[in-house]
Amino acid sequence: MTYTLDGATIPADEEGYLSDLSVWNKELAGLIAKDENIEMNDDHWEVVNFLRDYYEEYQIAPAIRVLTKAVKKSLGDDKGNSKYLYELFPYGPAKQACKIAGLPKPTGCI
Amino acid sequence: MAEEFDDEFDGPVKRFLFVNRKAPYGTVYALESLEVVLISAAFDQDVSLVFMDDGVFQIVKDQNTDGINIKNFSRTYRALEGYDVEKLYVEKESLEARGLSEDDLLVPVEVLDSKALSELMNAQDVVISA
Amino acid sequence: MKMLHVVNKSPFEKSSLSSCLRVAKNDSGILLIEDGVFGALQGTSVTDEIAGRSADFKIYVLGPDLAARGLSEKPIIDGIEIIDYEGFVDLAVEHGAVNSWL
């Protein structure tokens, strides 16, 4: 599939994950989120930015268990739990937030 | 999908040992093995990694792949701790033959001699070599 | 014309570099790339074999492949020259034939 932003066609795989990580920007993230029926607010952005930092550091998209643990460590108990993350991203925080963050599908998500 | 067994996995836990014997980048074995390790860890298995022969080059510090257009996946070994994969072993003889020491490595490891390594291997349920 | 021998296999895993050193004509160029770059390192179990022949050949190693493997700062055997991709192209042009030891 593809996304269309400002007249440009941006390639993605059949599930909507960007083919080229480097083309990601905030507008594109908003567009992907819209496709996922998510209205982005500051809490969504916090998780998406967290994922992008994680990817920058480790070169992988984390599995949900690892994401939850890492969020807990860096953003605290209120946010580092499945309930909070599922409320933000109902169809799976790791999968949906990674897609919006322009990252590949999480490794260990089979 | 990993989401569905979010916090707990009730299946049997086996001792998995991944034996890494290939250098990174020249072939795809090292990266593929690392991906299998991450998947095994998502199932809460008891995972250990051994680096021997040219596999010790996988965890050498300061890798910079900008010049060869391949993802620098050496940084992913530092994510293993977050996946609760904390048992990393390196064969002493392999390090020495390559002029390397523990200080050259990017993750904390336990250096074992061949004899200790063979005992570790014998204590596993599943050994996967790549 | 001189021949350029290109070795891309680790000397710890395959005998490509040993075979190349055995049969290449003196004065040939030998270029170590990909996992072949391990052969350029000082202080390894194969250093003596390669250093012992370094007067017979002109040996080169590809810098970006050393860097990818975290080995840019490691000591290299005396006489081995580090080159980049442009240098690789120049070598291929200068030599009459290229023999890749796959």
PDB file of C-alpha atoms in Angstrom, chain C residues 3-10 14-25 29-31 98-102:
ATOM      1  CA  MET C   3      46.747  -9.456 -11.217  1.00  0.00           C
ATOM      2  CA  LEU C   4      44.566  -8.191  -8.369  1.00  0.00           C
ATOM      3  CA  HIS C   5      43.406 -10.931  -6.013  1.00  0.00           C
ATOM      4  CA  VAL C   6      40.311 -10.079  -3.988  1.00  0.00           C
ATOM      5  CA  VAL C   7      39.648 -12.086  -0.803  1.00  0.00           C
ATOM      6  CA  ASN C   8      36.302 -11.639   1.003  1.00  0.00           C
ATOM      7  CA  LYS C   9      36.334 -14.645   3.382  1.00  0.00           C
ATOM      8  CA  SER C  10      37.476 -14.671   6.992  1.00  0.00           C
ATOM      9  CA  LYS C  14      38.024 -20.410   5.187  1.00  0.00           C
ATOM     10  CA  SER C  15      41.372 -21.144   3.567  1.00  0.00           C
ATOM     11  CA  SER C  16      40.843 -18.632   0.714  1.00  0.00           C
ATOM     12  CA  LEU C  17      43.541 -16.242   1.917  1.00  0.00           C
ATOM     13  CA  SER C  18      46.075 -19.041   2.547  1.00  0.00           C
ATOM     14  CA  SER C  19      45.427 -20.495  -0.904  1.00  0.00           C
ATOM     15  CA  CYS C  20      45.735 -17.055  -2.468  1.00  0.00           C
ATOM     16  CA  LEU C  21      49.074 -16.421  -0.705  1.00  0.00           C
ATOM     17  CA  ARG C  22      50.263 -19.842  -1.875  1.00  0.00           C
ATOM     18  CA  VAL C  23      49.478 -19.519  -5.572  1.00  0.00           C
ATOM     19  CA  ALA C  24      49.464 -15.786  -6.344  1.00  0.00           C
ATOM     20  CA  LYS C  25      52.472 -14.636  -8.341  1.00  0.00           C
ATOM     21  CA  GLY C  29      48.052  -7.090  -5.554  1.00  0.00           C
ATOM     22  CA  ILE C  30      45.905  -8.647  -2.823  1.00  0.00           C
ATOM     23  CA  LEU C  31      42.837  -6.761  -1.623  1.00  0.00           C
ATOM     24  CA  VAL C  98      40.835  -9.380 -11.071  1.00  0.00           C
ATOM     25  CA  ASN C  99      40.629 -12.760  -9.390  1.00  0.00           C
ATOM     26  CA  SER C 100      37.915 -13.031  -6.741  1.00  0.00           C
ATOM     27  CA  TRP C 101      38.569 -15.822  -4.242  1.00  0.00           C
ATOM     28  CA  LEU C 102      34.971 -16.750  -3.455  1.00  0.00           C
TER      29      LEU C 102
END
